[in-house]
Tab-separated table of C-alpha atoms in Angstrom:
chain	number	residue	atom	x	y	z
R	244	UNK	CA	-96.297	72.849	26.114
R	245	UNK	CA	-97.200	69.169	25.580
R	246	UNK	CA	-94.547	66.635	24.672
R	247	UNK	CA	-94.394	65.510	20.822
R	248	UNK	CA	-94.673	61.820	20.067
R	249	UNK	CA	-95.483	62.169	16.162
R	250	UNK	CA	-96.148	58.962	15.211
R	251	UNK	CA	-97.115	56.718	12.337
R	252	UNK	CA	-99.117	59.273	10.627
R	253	UNK	CA	-102.967	57.366	10.186
R	254	UNK	CA	-102.092	53.914	12.228
R	255	UNK	CA	-100.706	55.507	15.484
R	256	UNK	CA	-101.238	58.794	16.929
R	257	UNK	CA	-101.231	62.376	15.123
R	258	UNK	CA	-97.681	63.847	13.847
R	259	UNK	CA	-99.326	67.191	15.089
R	260	UNK	CA	-97.474	68.899	17.964
R	261	UNK	CA	-98.734	68.916	21.095
R	262	UNK	CA	-100.418	65.543	21.164
R	263	UNK	CA	-99.419	62.979	23.774
R	264	UNK	CA	-98.118	59.207	23.573
R	265	UNK	CA	-100.605	57.236	24.545
R	266	UNK	CA	-98.200	54.105	25.080
R	267	UNK	CA	-94.425	53.154	25.513
R	268	UNK	CA	-94.499	49.738	24.962
R	269	UNK	CA	-91.811	48.122	22.808
R	270	UNK	CA	-93.960	47.591	19.781
R	271	UNK	CA	-96.817	49.483	18.394
R	272	UNK	CA	-99.170	47.871	15.959
R	273	UNK	CA	-96.064	45.815	14.349
R	274	UNK	CA	-93.642	48.927	14.877
R	275	UNK	CA	-90.501	49.042	17.308
R	276	UNK	CA	-90.816	51.449	19.614
R	277	UNK	CA	-87.732	53.131	20.641
R	278	UNK	CA	-88.374	54.238	24.477
R	279	UNK	CA	-85.925	57.420	25.289
R	280	UNK	CA	-88.088	58.158	28.651
R	281	UNK	CA	-88.297	54.641	30.395
R	282	UNK	CA	-85.559	52.350	31.774
R	283	UNK	CA	-82.634	54.396	30.372
R	284	UNK	CA	-79.264	53.204	31.765
R	285	UNK	CA	-76.184	55.933	31.455
R	286	UNK	CA	-73.454	54.922	29.535
R	287	UNK	CA	-70.019	55.931	30.544
R	288	UNK	CA	-68.916	55.140	26.902
R	289	UNK	CA	-70.339	53.593	23.532
R	290	UNK	CA	-67.869	51.442	21.865
R	291	UNK	CA	-67.079	51.762	17.997
R	292	UNK	CA	-66.380	47.740	18.412
R	293	UNK	CA	-70.514	47.486	19.107
R	294	UNK	CA	-70.974	48.453	15.569
R	295	UNK	CA	-68.447	47.877	13.572
R	296	UNK	CA	-66.399	44.673	12.119
R	297	UNK	CA	-62.981	46.430	11.084
R	298	UNK	CA	-61.376	49.963	11.175
R	299	UNK	CA	-58.702	51.128	8.865
R	300	UNK	CA	-56.869	54.604	8.328
R	301	UNK	CA	-55.844	55.759	5.142
R	302	UNK	CA	-53.259	58.820	4.456
R	303	UNK	CA	-54.476	60.372	0.873
R	304	UNK	CA	-51.399	61.208	-1.212
R	305	UNK	CA	-50.226	64.926	-1.681
R	306	UNK	CA	-49.580	65.925	-5.670
R	307	UNK	CA	-49.674	68.871	-6.793
R	308	UNK	CA	-53.263	68.044	-8.057
R	309	UNK	CA	-54.496	66.497	-5.122
R	310	UNK	CA	-54.195	69.058	-2.255
R	311	UNK	CA	-57.213	68.515	-0.567
R	312	UNK	CA	-57.413	70.820	2.657
R	313	UNK	CA	-61.096	71.919	2.907
R	314	UNK	CA	-63.388	68.971	2.435
R	315	UNK	CA	-66.388	69.477	1.450
R	316	UNK	CA	-68.104	65.676	0.562
R	317	UNK	CA	-66.374	62.159	1.061
R	318	UNK	CA	-68.206	58.691	-0.482
R	319	UNK	CA	-66.311	55.457	-0.227
R	320	UNK	CA	-66.857	52.700	-2.129
R	321	UNK	CA	-65.169	49.116	-2.288
R	322	UNK	CA	-62.671	50.618	-4.369
R	323	UNK	CA	-62.278	54.250	-4.033
R	324	UNK	CA	-62.266	57.107	-2.203
R	325	UNK	CA	-64.008	60.016	-3.612
R	326	UNK	CA	-63.519	63.774	-2.239
R	327	UNK	CA	-65.158	67.033	-3.180
R	328	UNK	CA	-62.719	69.884	-2.824
R	329	UNK	CA	-64.555	72.780	-1.224
R	330	UNK	CA	-62.248	75.259	-2.549
R	331	UNK	CA	-61.717	74.627	-5.857
R	332	UNK	CA	-65.191	72.861	-6.590
R	333	UNK	CA	-63.028	69.828	-7.231
R	334	UNK	CA	-63.725	65.805	-7.031
R	335	UNK	CA	-60.713	63.719	-6.757
R	336	UNK	CA	-60.341	60.121	-6.787
R	337	UNK	CA	-58.711	57.779	-4.741
R	338	UNK	CA	-57.523	54.355	-4.125
R	339	UNK	CA	-58.519	52.919	-1.163
R	340	UNK	CA	-54.616	52.610	-0.390
R	341	UNK	CA	-54.647	56.515	-0.721
R	342	UNK	CA	-53.189	56.520	-4.185
R	343	UNK	CA	-54.121	59.549	-6.181
R	344	UNK	CA	-55.994	57.749	-9.407
R	345	UNK	CA	-57.760	61.264	-11.148
R	346	UNK	CA	-59.480	64.658	-10.768
R	347	UNK	CA	-63.231	64.147	-12.421
R	348	UNK	CA	-64.792	66.580	-14.858
R	349	UNK	CA	-63.202	70.299	-15.453
R	350	UNK	CA	-64.505	73.970	-14.059
R	351	UNK	CA	-65.330	76.556	-16.561
R	352	UNK	CA	-68.414	77.350	-18.504
R	353	UNK	CA	-68.469	74.935	-21.402
R	354	UNK	CA	-70.889	72.281	-22.079
R	355	UNK	CA	-69.113	69.539	-20.134
R	356	UNK	CA	-68.090	71.793	-17.345
R	357	UNK	CA	-69.604	72.747	-14.134
R	358	UNK	CA	-69.277	76.119	-12.098
R	359	UNK	CA	-70.612	74.829	-9.023
R	360	UNK	CA	-70.654	71.598	-6.890
R	361	UNK	CA	-73.257	70.777	-4.150
R	362	UNK	CA	-73.157	67.010	-4.410
R	363	UNK	CA	-72.117	64.045	-6.405
R	364	UNK	CA	-73.316	60.517	-6.421
R	365	UNK	CA	-71.141	57.597	-7.432
R	366	UNK	CA	-72.831	54.806	-9.649
R	367	UNK	CA	-70.587	51.847	-8.958
R	368	UNK	CA	-72.784	49.599	-11.496
R	369	UNK	CA	-72.445	51.821	-14.497
R	370	UNK	CA	-68.901	53.117	-13.174
R	371	UNK	CA	-70.621	56.793	-13.451
R	372	UNK	CA	-70.148	59.848	-11.325
R	373	UNK	CA	-73.220	62.596	-11.275
R	374	UNK	CA	-72.005	66.243	-10.388
R	375	UNK	CA	-75.139	67.825	-9.117
R	376	UNK	CA	-74.947	71.733	-8.920
R	377	UNK	CA	-77.084	74.159	-10.880
R	378	UNK	CA	-77.454	71.446	-13.614
R	379	UNK	CA	-76.680	67.764	-13.807
R	380	UNK	CA	-73.494	66.584	-15.592
R	381	UNK	CA	-72.350	62.711	-15.727
R	382	UNK	CA	-68.796	61.480	-15.947
R	383	UNK	CA	-66.942	57.949	-16.123
R	384	UNK	CA	-64.624	56.743	-13.377
R	385	UNK	CA	-61.572	58.458	-15.053
R	386	UNK	CA	-63.190	61.780	-15.386
R	387	UNK	CA	-63.990	61.784	-19.111
R	388	UNK	CA	-67.493	63.608	-19.552
R	389	UNK	CA	-70.495	61.210	-20.866
R	390	UNK	CA	-73.646	63.464	-20.733
R	391	UNK	CA	-75.500	65.944	-19.199
R	392	UNK	CA	-78.906	65.445	-17.657
R	393	UNK	CA	-81.035	67.193	-19.805
R	394	UNK	CA	-83.847	69.569	-18.493
R	395	UNK	CA	-82.812	69.479	-15.086
R	396	UNK	CA	-82.960	72.756	-13.073
R	397	UNK	CA	-82.211	73.015	-9.377
R	398	UNK	CA	-84.404	76.142	-9.036
R	399	UNK	CA	-87.829	74.941	-10.947
R	400	UNK	CA	-87.161	71.492	-9.160
R	401	UNK	CA	-86.657	72.929	-5.727
R	402	UNK	CA	-88.841	75.364	-3.758
R	403	UNK	CA	-86.362	75.049	-0.841
R	404	UNK	CA	-82.907	76.211	0.090
R	405	UNK	CA	-81.711	72.764	1.409
R	406	UNK	CA	-81.698	69.979	-0.726
R	407	UNK	CA	-80.391	66.232	-1.294
R	408	UNK	CA	-79.985	63.902	-4.012
R	409	UNK	CA	-79.918	59.911	-3.786
R	410	UNK	CA	-78.945	56.929	-5.588
R	411	UNK	CA	-80.068	54.019	-4.248
R	412	UNK	CA	-81.064	50.260	-5.964
R	413	UNK	CA	-80.534	51.935	-9.132
R	414	UNK	CA	-83.199	54.602	-8.184
R	415	UNK	CA	-82.840	58.386	-7.873
R	416	UNK	CA	-84.644	60.458	-4.805
R	417	UNK	CA	-84.123	63.835	-4.156
R	418	UNK	CA	-85.140	65.299	-0.809
R	419	UNK	CA	-85.773	69.197	0.264
R	420	UNK	CA	-85.815	71.041	3.948
R	421	UNK	CA	-87.544	74.514	4.335
R	422	UNK	CA	-86.216	77.343	4.553
R	423	UNK	CA	-88.403	78.076	1.267
R	424	UNK	CA	-86.177	80.555	-0.948
R	425	UNK	CA	-89.729	81.855	-2.694
R	426	UNK	CA	-93.789	81.362	-2.345
R	427	UNK	CA	-94.950	78.247	-3.329
R	428	UNK	CA	-98.242	76.360	-4.030
R	429	UNK	CA	-98.944	73.955	-1.356
R	430	UNK	CA	-98.438	70.842	-3.144
R	431	UNK	CA	-94.616	71.855	-3.630
R	432	UNK	CA	-93.966	71.514	0.158
R	433	UNK	CA	-92.805	67.683	-0.398
R	434	UNK	CA	-90.481	66.789	1.429
R	435	UNK	CA	-88.571	63.529	-0.604
R	436	UNK	CA	-89.537	62.221	-3.695
R	437	UNK	CA	-88.848	59.299	-6.204
R	438	UNK	CA	-87.932	60.613	-9.782
R	439	UNK	CA	-86.950	59.202	-12.611
R	440	UNK	CA	-83.350	59.056	-14.669
R	441	UNK	CA	-83.926	62.422	-15.748
R	442	UNK	CA	-84.902	63.435	-12.601
R	443	UNK	CA	-88.443	64.245	-13.384
R	444	UNK	CA	-90.471	63.986	-9.903
R	445	UNK	CA	-92.633	60.378	-9.906
R	446	UNK	CA	-94.047	60.288	-6.334
R	447	UNK	CA	-93.453	62.631	-3.847
R	448	UNK	CA	-93.811	62.391	0.121
R	449	UNK	CA	-94.542	65.176	2.504
R	450	UNK	CA	-93.219	65.857	6.143
R	451	UNK	CA	-96.268	65.027	8.479
R	452	UNK	CA	-95.189	67.845	10.480
R	453	UNK	CA	-95.838	70.077	7.461
R	454	UNK	CA	-99.374	69.251	7.634
R	455	UNK	CA	-101.856	72.040	8.443
R	456	UNK	CA	-98.729	74.352	8.479
R	457	UNK	CA	-98.454	75.368	4.926
R	458	UNK	CA	-99.615	78.805	5.028
R	459	UNK	CA	-97.332	79.511	8.059
R	460	UNK	CA	-94.126	77.847	5.968
R	461	UNK	CA	-94.945	79.612	2.762
R	462	UNK	CA	-95.448	82.887	4.382
R	463	UNK	CA	-92.355	82.445	6.421
R	464	UNK	CA	-90.258	81.776	3.394
R	465	UNK	CA	-86.242	83.184	2.678
R	466	UNK	CA	-87.155	85.662	-0.151
R	467	UNK	CA	-84.315	87.476	-2.031
R	468	UNK	CA	-82.698	90.584	-0.934
R	469	UNK	CA	-85.202	90.657	2.078
R	470	UNK	CA	-83.597	89.860	5.488
R	471	UNK	CA	-86.218	88.025	7.276
R	472	UNK	CA	-85.998	85.954	10.141
R	473	UNK	CA	-87.425	82.990	8.261
R	474	UNK	CA	-88.508	79.460	9.053
R	475	UNK	CA	-85.873	76.759	8.619
R	476	UNK	CA	-85.225	72.899	9.867
R	477	UNK	CA	-82.233	70.185	9.865
R	478	UNK	CA	-81.692	68.116	6.810
R	479	UNK	CA	-84.078	65.053	6.358
R	480	UNK	CA	-81.926	62.043	7.894
R	481	UNK	CA	-81.233	59.458	4.793
R	482	UNK	CA	-79.742	56.132	5.590
R	483	UNK	CA	-79.473	52.870	3.361
R	484	UNK	CA	-77.454	50.617	5.770
R	485	UNK	CA	-78.249	46.782	5.074
R	486	UNK	CA	-79.443	47.684	1.565
R	487	UNK	CA	-82.658	49.250	3.480
R	488	UNK	CA	-83.224	53.075	2.434
R	489	UNK	CA	-84.495	54.640	5.626
R	490	UNK	CA	-85.298	58.494	6.509
R	491	UNK	CA	-86.376	60.600	9.106
R	492	UNK	CA	-87.970	63.827	8.778
R	493	UNK	CA	-86.693	66.989	10.909
R	494	UNK	CA	-89.281	66.904	13.802
R	495	UNK	CA	-90.807	63.453	13.615
R	496	UNK	CA	-90.152	60.837	15.982
R	497	UNK	CA	-90.609	57.983	13.072
R	498	UNK	CA	-88.066	56.310	11.161
R	499	UNK	CA	-89.556	55.048	7.940
R	500	UNK	CA	-88.506	52.534	5.411
R	501	UNK	CA	-88.705	52.979	1.711
R	502	UNK	CA	-90.283	50.213	-0.168
R	503	UNK	CA	-88.675	49.661	-3.446
R	504	UNK	CA	-91.462	47.345	-4.983
R	505	UNK	CA	-94.597	49.205	-4.010
R	506	UNK	CA	-92.649	52.970	-3.784
R	507	UNK	CA	-93.814	53.475	-0.631
R	508	UNK	CA	-93.116	54.642	2.862
R	509	UNK	CA	-93.820	52.779	6.250
R	510	UNK	CA	-92.876	53.366	9.637
R	511	UNK	CA	-89.874	51.161	11.069
R	512	UNK	CA	-89.153	52.540	14.282
R	513	UNK	CA	-91.400	54.823	16.491
R	514	UNK	CA	-89.503	57.269	19.121
R	515	UNK	CA	-91.319	57.735	22.303
R	516	UNK	CA	-90.239	60.482	24.710
R	517	UNK	CA	-92.043	62.832	27.658
R	518	UNK	CA	-89.576	65.577	26.583
R	519	UNK	CA	-91.597	68.814	25.896
R	520	UNK	CA	-90.314	70.150	22.133
R	521	UNK	CA	-91.492	73.689	22.574
R	522	UNK	CA	-93.561	75.680	20.062
R	523	UNK	CA	-92.893	75.198	16.255
R	524	UNK	CA	-91.953	78.895	15.104
R	525	UNK	CA	-89.726	79.307	18.102
R	526	UNK	CA	-87.441	76.437	17.600
R	527	UNK	CA	-88.041	76.827	13.616
R	528	UNK	CA	-86.673	80.310	13.321
R	529	UNK	CA	-83.348	81.114	11.462
R	530	UNK	CA	-82.306	83.435	14.504
R	531	UNK	CA	-83.477	81.842	17.878
R	532	UNK	CA	-83.789	82.860	21.278
R	533	UNK	CA	-81.182	81.177	23.568
R	534	UNK	CA	-84.541	79.409	25.231
R	535	UNK	CA	-85.485	77.872	21.895
R	536	UNK	CA	-82.209	75.234	22.754
R	537	UNK	CA	-83.833	74.343	26.146
R	538	UNK	CA	-86.277	71.775	24.386
R	539	UNK	CA	-85.623	68.071	23.645
R	540	UNK	CA	-84.521	67.114	19.623
R	541	UNK	CA	-83.687	64.206	17.919
R	542	UNK	CA	-81.425	65.448	14.781
R	543	UNK	CA	-80.098	62.196	13.228
R	544	UNK	CA	-79.905	58.466	13.788
R	545	UNK	CA	-77.383	55.555	12.435
R	546	UNK	CA	-78.679	52.216	12.289
R	547	UNK	CA	-75.991	49.287	12.378
R	548	UNK	CA	-76.398	45.382	12.324
R	549	UNK	CA	-77.285	44.747	16.404
R	550	UNK	CA	-78.292	48.727	17.403
R	551	UNK	CA	-79.967	52.073	16.208
R	552	UNK	CA	-78.000	54.980	17.586
R	553	UNK	CA	-79.893	58.748	17.874
R	554	UNK	CA	-78.073	61.598	18.156
R	555	UNK	CA	-79.921	64.745	19.716
R	556	UNK	CA	-79.595	67.465	22.247
R	557	UNK	CA	-81.188	69.320	25.020
R	558	UNK	CA	-79.777	72.938	26.117
R	559	UNK	CA	-76.113	72.435	26.003
R	560	UNK	CA	-76.022	69.163	25.952
R	561	UNK	CA	-75.285	66.332	22.996
R	562	UNK	CA	-77.112	62.890	23.751
R	563	UNK	CA	-76.500	59.743	22.203
R	564	UNK	CA	-78.600	57.108	22.704
R	565	UNK	CA	-77.883	53.210	21.801
R	566	UNK	CA	-80.765	51.478	21.103
R	567	UNK	CA	-80.769	47.470	21.199
R	568	UNK	CA	-82.776	45.938	18.310
R	569	UNK	CA	-82.823	42.555	20.389
R	570	UNK	CA	-83.881	43.389	24.101
R	571	UNK	CA	-85.296	47.240	23.287
R	572	UNK	CA	-83.200	48.187	26.117
R	573	UNK	CA	-81.541	52.165	25.996
R	574	UNK	CA	-78.166	53.455	27.078
R	575	UNK	CA	-77.595	57.235	26.922
R	576	UNK	CA	-74.254	58.801	26.589
R	577	UNK	CA	-74.173	62.702	27.711
R	578	UNK	CA	-71.596	65.126	26.322
R	579	UNK	CA	-70.865	68.707	26.661
R	580	UNK	CA	-71.795	70.823	23.681
R	581	UNK	CA	-71.704	74.376	22.993
R	582	UNK	CA	-74.311	76.639	21.075
R	583	UNK	CA	-72.444	79.186	19.162
R	584	UNK	CA	-73.437	82.583	18.740
R	585	UNK	CA	-72.124	85.165	16.340
R	586	UNK	CA	-73.585	88.808	15.155
R	587	UNK	CA	-75.191	89.626	12.161
R	588	UNK	CA	-75.760	92.721	10.550
R	589	UNK	CA	-79.612	93.830	10.197
R	590	UNK	CA	-80.488	91.416	13.081
R	591	UNK	CA	-80.494	92.413	16.770
R	592	UNK	CA	-80.432	88.981	18.345
R	593	UNK	CA	-76.944	86.928	17.094
R	594	UNK	CA	-77.292	83.609	14.974
R	595	UNK	CA	-77.077	80.660	17.482
R	596	UNK	CA	-76.017	76.900	16.725
R	597	UNK	CA	-75.251	73.891	18.258
R	598	UNK	CA	-73.034	71.112	16.565
R	599	UNK	CA	-74.536	67.840	17.218
R	600	UNK	CA	-71.778	65.093	16.114
R	601	UNK	CA	-72.247	61.334	16.492
R	602	UNK	CA	-68.948	60.524	18.596
R	603	UNK	CA	-68.276	56.800	19.444
R	604	UNK	CA	-65.035	55.852	21.647
R	605	UNK	CA	-62.683	53.977	19.496
R	606	UNK	CA	-61.866	50.929	21.492
R	607	UNK	CA	-60.455	49.475	18.416
R	608	UNK	CA	-57.396	52.006	17.705
R	609	UNK	CA	-57.719	54.668	20.552
R	610	UNK	CA	-59.301	58.068	21.173
R	611	UNK	CA	-62.767	59.225	19.567
R	612	UNK	CA	-64.047	58.151	16.177
R	613	UNK	CA	-66.238	61.235	15.123
R	614	UNK	CA	-68.661	60.172	12.292
R	615	UNK	CA	-68.563	62.711	9.484
R	616	UNK	CA	-69.875	61.003	6.652
R	617	UNK	CA	-71.693	57.726	5.707
R	618	UNK	CA	-71.133	55.956	2.637
R	619	UNK	CA	-72.291	53.324	0.529
R	620	UNK	CA	-74.834	51.472	3.057
R	621	UNK	CA	-71.755	50.499	5.005
R	622	UNK	CA	-69.287	52.523	5.635
R	623	UNK	CA	-68.881	55.231	8.508
R	624	UNK	CA	-66.083	58.125	7.803
R	625	UNK	CA	-63.667	60.595	9.983
R	626	UNK	CA	-61.927	62.552	8.125
R	627	UNK	CA	-58.848	64.001	10.490
R	628	UNK	CA	-57.554	67.614	8.668
R	629	UNK	CA	-53.937	68.309	9.761
R	630	UNK	CA	-53.708	71.389	11.738
R	631	UNK	CA	-57.176	71.966	11.590
R	632	UNK	CA	-58.775	73.048	14.824
R	633	UNK	CA	-62.467	71.580	14.720
R	634	UNK	CA	-61.237	68.055	12.514
R	635	UNK	CA	-57.933	66.816	13.998
R	636	UNK	CA	-57.730	64.291	16.970
R	637	UNK	CA	-56.027	64.328	20.395
R	638	UNK	CA	-53.084	62.133	19.727
R	639	UNK	CA	-52.100	62.188	23.457
R	640	UNK	CA	-55.335	60.407	24.159
R	641	UNK	CA	-55.077	57.625	21.401
R	642	UNK	CA	-51.668	56.736	23.234
R	643	UNK	CA	-53.272	56.748	26.654
R	644	UNK	CA	-56.020	54.503	25.169
R	645	UNK	CA	-55.837	51.006	25.261
R	646	UNK	CA	-56.879	49.455	22.081
R	647	UNK	CA	-57.880	46.181	21.004
R	648	UNK	CA	-55.242	46.332	18.129
R	649	UNK	CA	-52.154	47.761	19.470
R	650	UNK	CA	-50.088	47.554	16.375
R	651	UNK	CA	-52.396	49.307	14.432
R	652	UNK	CA	-52.856	51.944	16.753
R	653	UNK	CA	-49.138	52.512	16.966
R	654	UNK	CA	-49.188	52.686	13.053
R	655	UNK	CA	-52.129	55.193	13.212
R	656	UNK	CA	-50.038	57.498	15.909
R	657	UNK	CA	-46.878	57.847	13.565
R	658	UNK	CA	-48.946	58.695	10.794
R	659	UNK	CA	-50.708	61.232	13.043
R	660	UNK	CA	-47.212	62.536	14.092
R	661	UNK	CA	-45.824	62.543	10.616
R	662	UNK	CA	-48.084	65.166	9.171
R	663	UNK	CA	-46.885	68.323	7.245
R	664	UNK	CA	-48.138	71.404	5.789
R	665	UNK	CA	-48.099	69.830	2.677
R	666	UNK	CA	-49.842	66.483	3.995
R	667	UNK	CA	-53.349	65.424	2.823
R	668	UNK	CA	-56.233	64.366	5.318
R	669	UNK	CA	-55.789	61.017	7.242
R	670	UNK	CA	-59.355	59.308	6.541
R	671	UNK	CA	-60.371	56.895	9.349
R	672	UNK	CA	-62.963	54.422	7.529
R	673	UNK	CA	-64.989	51.820	9.687
R	674	UNK	CA	-66.937	49.017	7.936
R	675	UNK	CA	-70.231	47.973	9.653
R	676	UNK	CA	-70.864	44.609	10.892
């Protein structure tokens, strides 16, 4: 299988898998090229301080209303920390110092209540919270109901199971990623869209990899009550760093920027690689053979002032690349990952997944910093949940690490060592340069 460059739909090279990249220069047609196959240096450490201006940790206050074990989503603004509590479908508002302020909305069947919580959006300009479930309800910051977005129906809006909602510069956007959960016309295979304040579609954009594959994607949808090995893909990676909305569709080697004025997408970075990407159907099955994981893929990117970080995998190795915007050099760090397997009824092969976290060495406070969430275009967030096997931190490693702020490191260690069964998570927040 030939490697896949997936570049710049019309201006450069076809985005169809199997085409070869013709150039590996640092710039093509005015678009910077991130070269992942030539002149790469190994990095034993990728320090957090390269990207961030400061780091702080916040111990969330634990009250009867604010016990947040099982965090679903986190957003940080200049004044607040917003937590979506997975088990109870609640949104909790804390101050930046960790004091519990209030709960947003009510759970129930009434016109001002919600039953399911998929996502939430924070509108700092209008001091409003959008709660997205089957519909969209709007509340003020104190948790009082304001209005219902009339006419919004999640099922009619989307044809896919994996969806996202974005608020940027007073504009709303939505994204959908396969698997489809029902057969649809070809023109319903859009991947990213601009919508109005009532979330009606205004302008749609398609993942270029889907072009020419529409019939296969529709045929291999996840139909209700029918256990088929359908096609699926990762979420579209969306970022708002530096007051710029950018995105990377799954399986493409292009990072796009959104032009608010012209309501258009244009290439910002092109990713060059000689690695094999595998057959589309083989790598997109819900239940994949083990060999499908041996192909190279980039799953996410994280822009900062001086660097763009790319995270991907090949086999059971998690790969993190650090691209220098000034000189075009790239550092690569390899971490040992794990392809997890679990048996599922009705299928003769296990469900396999590999986690690809974005992890940097926390040279500011010690240990490691895992980017669990990003928010407001300038914050990265690492949530440390007490007694969690997957989301805690090695205190011994923090102690053993030389940190740039030893005094704050000592405070963090004390906070970590003082957690109890009734403690809320500790939130590490870094502000990007």
